[in-house]
mmCIF file of C-alpha atoms and ligand atoms in Angstrom:
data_model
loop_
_atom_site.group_PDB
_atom_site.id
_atom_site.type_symbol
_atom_site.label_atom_id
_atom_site.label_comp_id
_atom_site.label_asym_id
_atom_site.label_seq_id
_atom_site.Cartn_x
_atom_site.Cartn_y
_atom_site.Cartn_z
ATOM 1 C CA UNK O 40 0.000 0.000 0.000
ATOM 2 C CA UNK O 41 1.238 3.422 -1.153
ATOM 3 C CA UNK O 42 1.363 6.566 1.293
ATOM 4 C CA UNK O 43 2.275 10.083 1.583
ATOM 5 C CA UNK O 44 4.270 11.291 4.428
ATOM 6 C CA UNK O 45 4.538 15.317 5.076
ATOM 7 C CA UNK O 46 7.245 17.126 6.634
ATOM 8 C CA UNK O 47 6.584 20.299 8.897
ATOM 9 C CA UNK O 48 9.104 21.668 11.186
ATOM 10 C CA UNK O 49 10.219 25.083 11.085
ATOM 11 C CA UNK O 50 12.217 26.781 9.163
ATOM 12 C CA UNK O 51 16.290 25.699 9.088
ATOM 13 C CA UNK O 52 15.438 22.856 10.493
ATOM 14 C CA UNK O 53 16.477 20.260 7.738
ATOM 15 C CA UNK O 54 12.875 19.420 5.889
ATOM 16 C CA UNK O 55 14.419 19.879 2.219
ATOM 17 C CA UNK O 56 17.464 18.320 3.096
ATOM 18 C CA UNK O 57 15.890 15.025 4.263
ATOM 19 C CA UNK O 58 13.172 15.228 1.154
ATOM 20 C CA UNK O 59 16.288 15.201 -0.816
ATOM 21 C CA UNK O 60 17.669 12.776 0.499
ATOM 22 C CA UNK O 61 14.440 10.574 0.155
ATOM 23 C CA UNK O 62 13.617 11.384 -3.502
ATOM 24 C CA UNK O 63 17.263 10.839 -4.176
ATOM 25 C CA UNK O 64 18.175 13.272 -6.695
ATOM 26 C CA UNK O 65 17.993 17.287 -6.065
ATOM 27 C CA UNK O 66 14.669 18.502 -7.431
ATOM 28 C CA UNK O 67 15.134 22.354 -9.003
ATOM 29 C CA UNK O 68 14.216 24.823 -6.511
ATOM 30 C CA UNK O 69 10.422 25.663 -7.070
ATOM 31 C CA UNK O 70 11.713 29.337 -6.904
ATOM 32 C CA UNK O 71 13.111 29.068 -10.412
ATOM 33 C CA UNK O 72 9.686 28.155 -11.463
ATOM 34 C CA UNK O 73 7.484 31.089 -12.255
ATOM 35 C CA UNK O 74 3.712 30.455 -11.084
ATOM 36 C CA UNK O 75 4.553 27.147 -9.349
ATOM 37 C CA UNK O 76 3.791 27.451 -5.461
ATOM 38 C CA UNK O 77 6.947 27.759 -2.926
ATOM 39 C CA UNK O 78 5.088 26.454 -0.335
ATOM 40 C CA UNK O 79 4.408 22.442 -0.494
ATOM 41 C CA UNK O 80 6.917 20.200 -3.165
ATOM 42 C CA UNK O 81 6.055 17.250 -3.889
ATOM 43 C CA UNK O 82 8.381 13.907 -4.635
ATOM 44 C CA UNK O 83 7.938 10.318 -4.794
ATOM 45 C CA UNK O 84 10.529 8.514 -1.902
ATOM 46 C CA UNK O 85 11.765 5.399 -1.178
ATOM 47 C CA UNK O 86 13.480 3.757 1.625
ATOM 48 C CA UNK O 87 14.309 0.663 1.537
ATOM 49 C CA UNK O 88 11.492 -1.601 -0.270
ATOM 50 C CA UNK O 89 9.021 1.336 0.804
ATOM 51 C CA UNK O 90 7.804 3.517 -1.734
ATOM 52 C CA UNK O 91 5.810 6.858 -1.099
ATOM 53 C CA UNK O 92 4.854 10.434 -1.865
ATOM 54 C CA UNK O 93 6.633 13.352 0.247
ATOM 55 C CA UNK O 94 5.284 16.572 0.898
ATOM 56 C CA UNK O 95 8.566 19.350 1.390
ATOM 57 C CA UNK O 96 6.820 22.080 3.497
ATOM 58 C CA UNK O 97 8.195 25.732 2.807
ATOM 59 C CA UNK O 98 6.656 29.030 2.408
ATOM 60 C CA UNK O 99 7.352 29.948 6.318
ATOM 61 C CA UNK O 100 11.066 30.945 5.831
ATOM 62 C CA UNK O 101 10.517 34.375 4.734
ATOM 63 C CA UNK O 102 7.564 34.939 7.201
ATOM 64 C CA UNK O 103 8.563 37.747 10.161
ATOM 65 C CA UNK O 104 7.979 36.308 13.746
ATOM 66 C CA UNK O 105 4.579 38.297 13.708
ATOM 67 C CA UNK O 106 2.955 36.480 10.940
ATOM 68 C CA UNK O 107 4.788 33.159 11.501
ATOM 69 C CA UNK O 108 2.271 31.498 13.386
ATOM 70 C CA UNK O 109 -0.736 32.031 11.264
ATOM 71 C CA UNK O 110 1.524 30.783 8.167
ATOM 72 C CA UNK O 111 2.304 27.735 10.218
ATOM 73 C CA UNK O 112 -0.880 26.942 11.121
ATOM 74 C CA UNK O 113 -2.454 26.832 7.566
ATOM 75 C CA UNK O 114 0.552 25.250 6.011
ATOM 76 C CA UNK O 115 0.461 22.250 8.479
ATOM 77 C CA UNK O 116 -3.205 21.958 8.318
ATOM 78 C CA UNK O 117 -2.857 22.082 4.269
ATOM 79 C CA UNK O 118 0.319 19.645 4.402
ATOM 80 C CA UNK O 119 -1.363 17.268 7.345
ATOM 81 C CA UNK O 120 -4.854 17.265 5.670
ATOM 82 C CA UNK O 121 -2.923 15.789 2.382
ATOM 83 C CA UNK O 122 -0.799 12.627 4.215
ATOM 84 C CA UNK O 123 -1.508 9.673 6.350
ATOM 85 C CA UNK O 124 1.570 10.410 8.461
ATOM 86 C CA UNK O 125 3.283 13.648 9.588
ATOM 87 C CA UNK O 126 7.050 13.763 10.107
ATOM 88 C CA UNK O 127 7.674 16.607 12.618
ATOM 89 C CA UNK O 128 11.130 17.243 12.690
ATOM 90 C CA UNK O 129 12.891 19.790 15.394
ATOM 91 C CA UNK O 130 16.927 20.442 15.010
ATOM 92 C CA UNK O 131 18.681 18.819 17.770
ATOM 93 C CA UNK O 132 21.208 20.516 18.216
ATOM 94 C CA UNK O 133 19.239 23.883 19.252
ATOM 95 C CA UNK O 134 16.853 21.488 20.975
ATOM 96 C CA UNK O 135 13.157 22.589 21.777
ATOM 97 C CA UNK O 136 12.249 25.730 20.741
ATOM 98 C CA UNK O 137 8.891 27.982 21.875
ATOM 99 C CA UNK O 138 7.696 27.388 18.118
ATOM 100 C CA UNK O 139 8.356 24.163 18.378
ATOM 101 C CA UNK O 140 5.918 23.714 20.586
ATOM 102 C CA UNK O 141 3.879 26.006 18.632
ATOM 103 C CA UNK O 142 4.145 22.699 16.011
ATOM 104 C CA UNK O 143 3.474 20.112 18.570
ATOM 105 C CA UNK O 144 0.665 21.461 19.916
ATOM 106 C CA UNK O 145 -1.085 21.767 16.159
ATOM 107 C CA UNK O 146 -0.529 18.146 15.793
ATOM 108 C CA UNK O 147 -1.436 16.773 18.830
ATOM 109 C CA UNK O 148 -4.564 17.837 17.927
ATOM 110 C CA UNK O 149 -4.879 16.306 14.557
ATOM 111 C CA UNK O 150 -5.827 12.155 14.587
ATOM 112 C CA UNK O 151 -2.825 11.630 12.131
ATOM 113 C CA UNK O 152 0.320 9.818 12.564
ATOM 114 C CA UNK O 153 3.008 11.979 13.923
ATOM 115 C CA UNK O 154 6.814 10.907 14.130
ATOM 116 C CA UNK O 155 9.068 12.887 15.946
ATOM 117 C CA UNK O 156 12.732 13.252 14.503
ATOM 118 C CA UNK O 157 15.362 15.176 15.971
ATOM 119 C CA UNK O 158 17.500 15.967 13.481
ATOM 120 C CA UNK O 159 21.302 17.389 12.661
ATOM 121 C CA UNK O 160 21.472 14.189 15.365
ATOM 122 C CA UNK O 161 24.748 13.218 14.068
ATOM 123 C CA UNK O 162 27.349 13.639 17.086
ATOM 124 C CA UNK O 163 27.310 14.655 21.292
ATOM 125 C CA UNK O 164 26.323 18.445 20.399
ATOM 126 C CA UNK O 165 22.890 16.560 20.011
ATOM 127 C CA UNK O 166 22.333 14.154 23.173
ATOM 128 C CA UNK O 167 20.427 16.910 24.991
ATOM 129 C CA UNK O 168 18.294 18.120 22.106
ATOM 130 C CA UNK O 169 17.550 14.645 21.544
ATOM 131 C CA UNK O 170 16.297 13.728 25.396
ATOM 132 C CA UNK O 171 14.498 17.446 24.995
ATOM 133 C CA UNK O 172 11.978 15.908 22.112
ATOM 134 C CA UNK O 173 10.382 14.108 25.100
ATOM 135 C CA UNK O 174 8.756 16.642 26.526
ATOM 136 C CA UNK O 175 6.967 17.572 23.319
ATOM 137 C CA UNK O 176 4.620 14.719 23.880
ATOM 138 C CA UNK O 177 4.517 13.309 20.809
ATOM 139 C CA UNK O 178 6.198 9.682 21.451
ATOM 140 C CA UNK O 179 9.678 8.623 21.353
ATOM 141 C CA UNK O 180 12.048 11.208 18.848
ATOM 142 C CA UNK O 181 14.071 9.623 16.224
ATOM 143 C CA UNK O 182 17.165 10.853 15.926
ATOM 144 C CA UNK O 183 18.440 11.339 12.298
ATOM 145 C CA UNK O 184 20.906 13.462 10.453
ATOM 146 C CA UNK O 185 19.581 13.712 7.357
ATOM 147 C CA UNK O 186 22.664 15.587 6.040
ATOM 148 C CA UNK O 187 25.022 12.248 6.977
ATOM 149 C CA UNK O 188 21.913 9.812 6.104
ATOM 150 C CA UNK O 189 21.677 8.495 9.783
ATOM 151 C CA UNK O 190 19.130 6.974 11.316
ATOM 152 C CA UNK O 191 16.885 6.305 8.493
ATOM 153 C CA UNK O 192 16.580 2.533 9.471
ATOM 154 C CA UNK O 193 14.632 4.033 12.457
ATOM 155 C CA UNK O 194 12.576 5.763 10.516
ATOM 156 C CA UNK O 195 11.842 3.054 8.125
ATOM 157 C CA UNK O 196 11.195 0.767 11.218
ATOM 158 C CA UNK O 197 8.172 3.822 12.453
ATOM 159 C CA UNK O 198 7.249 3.471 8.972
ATOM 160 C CA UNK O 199 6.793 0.336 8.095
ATOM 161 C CA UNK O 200 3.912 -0.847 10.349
ATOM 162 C CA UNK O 201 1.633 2.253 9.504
ATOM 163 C CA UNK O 202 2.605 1.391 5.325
HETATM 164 P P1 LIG N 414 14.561 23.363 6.032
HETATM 165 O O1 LIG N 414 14.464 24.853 6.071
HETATM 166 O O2 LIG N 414 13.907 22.746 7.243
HETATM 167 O O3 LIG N 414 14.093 22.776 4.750
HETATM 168 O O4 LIG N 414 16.127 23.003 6.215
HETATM 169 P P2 LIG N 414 17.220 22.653 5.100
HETATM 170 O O5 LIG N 414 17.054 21.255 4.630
HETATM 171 O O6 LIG N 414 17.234 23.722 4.076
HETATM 172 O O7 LIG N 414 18.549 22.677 5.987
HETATM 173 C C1 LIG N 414 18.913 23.824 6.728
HETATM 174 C C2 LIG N 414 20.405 23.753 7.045
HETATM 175 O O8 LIG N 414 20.658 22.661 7.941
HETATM 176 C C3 LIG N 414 21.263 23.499 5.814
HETATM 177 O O9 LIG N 414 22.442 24.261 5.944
HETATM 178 C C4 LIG N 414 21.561 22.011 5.887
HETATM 179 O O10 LIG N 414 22.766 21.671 5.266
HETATM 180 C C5 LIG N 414 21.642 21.804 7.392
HETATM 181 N N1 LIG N 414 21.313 20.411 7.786
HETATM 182 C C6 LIG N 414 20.302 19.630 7.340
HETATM 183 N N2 LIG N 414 20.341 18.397 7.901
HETATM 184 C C7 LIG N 414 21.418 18.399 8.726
HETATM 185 C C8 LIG N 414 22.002 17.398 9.594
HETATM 186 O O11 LIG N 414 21.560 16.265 9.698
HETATM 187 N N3 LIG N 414 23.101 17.799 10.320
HETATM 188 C C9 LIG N 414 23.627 19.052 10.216
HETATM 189 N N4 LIG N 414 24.693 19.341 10.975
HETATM 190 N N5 LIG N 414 23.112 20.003 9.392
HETATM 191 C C10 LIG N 414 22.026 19.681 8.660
HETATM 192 MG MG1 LIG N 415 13.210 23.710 3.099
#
């Protein structure tokens, strides 16, 4: 069975450089693309013997802190509403942050499946970000780097019994 996964987290995070690394080749940047929308992208991912659409969030990186929130809020909804699972990810090496929990507290509303990754896992700088994930109640974080492809066999094991 075929699903889509979406990826919210805010900005800097490491969203695109995960989708990337999922779809396997660098798509162009939408920018370059008159009249295509920056916000959502699109690929088809695999990992492993899984195959399945990811949704790239953007559109919040060039948002001021005043009308950040409202931009998350319909993004995620718009992102959430379109996949069976939700991959939140926070960096882990500036651990939780206020909007952060902004993001939790969106999705611990909505019935889908979240997964928690802490990401930019790779190395100690990342321990206590990592334990921090906890206390955004959404489950056990998976730590990843997405830049040094670790930790992707964790996420294919979350994966794999919702597939
Ligand atoms: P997005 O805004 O959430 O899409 O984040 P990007 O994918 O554009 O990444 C933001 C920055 O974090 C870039 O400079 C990436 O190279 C860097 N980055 C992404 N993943 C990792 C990681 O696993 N470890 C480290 N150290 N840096 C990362
Ligand atoms: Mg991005």
């Amino acid at each position: 069975m075929s699903f889509t996964l979406a990826i919210v987290g805010r900005p800097n995070v490491g969203k695109s450089t995960l989708f990337n690394r999922l779809v396997g080749k660098k798509l162009a940047l939408v920018d370059d693309q008159p009249g295509v929308t920056r916000d959502l992208r699109e690929g088809e991912a695999r990992l492993a013997d899984l195959k399945f659409t990811v949704i790239d969030t953007a559109g919040l990186e060039d948002a001021t802190d005043d009308s950040l929130e409202g931009r998350m809020r319909r993004l995620t909804e718009r992102a959430v509403g379109m996949a069976d699972i939700c991959l939140f990810m926070i960096d882990a090496r500036a651990g939780v942050t206020p909007v952060d929990m902004i993001f939790a507290e969106i999705l611990r509303k909505r019935s889908a499946h979240v997964i928690l990754a802490a990401n930019k896992g790779e190395g100690s700088a990342a321990d206590a970000g990592v334990i921090d994930a906890w206390s955004l109640g959404l489950g056990e974080p998976i730590r990843l780097s997405a830049e040094h492809g670790e930790g992707l066999n964790d996420l294919y094991t979350h994966l794999m019994p919702i597939a």
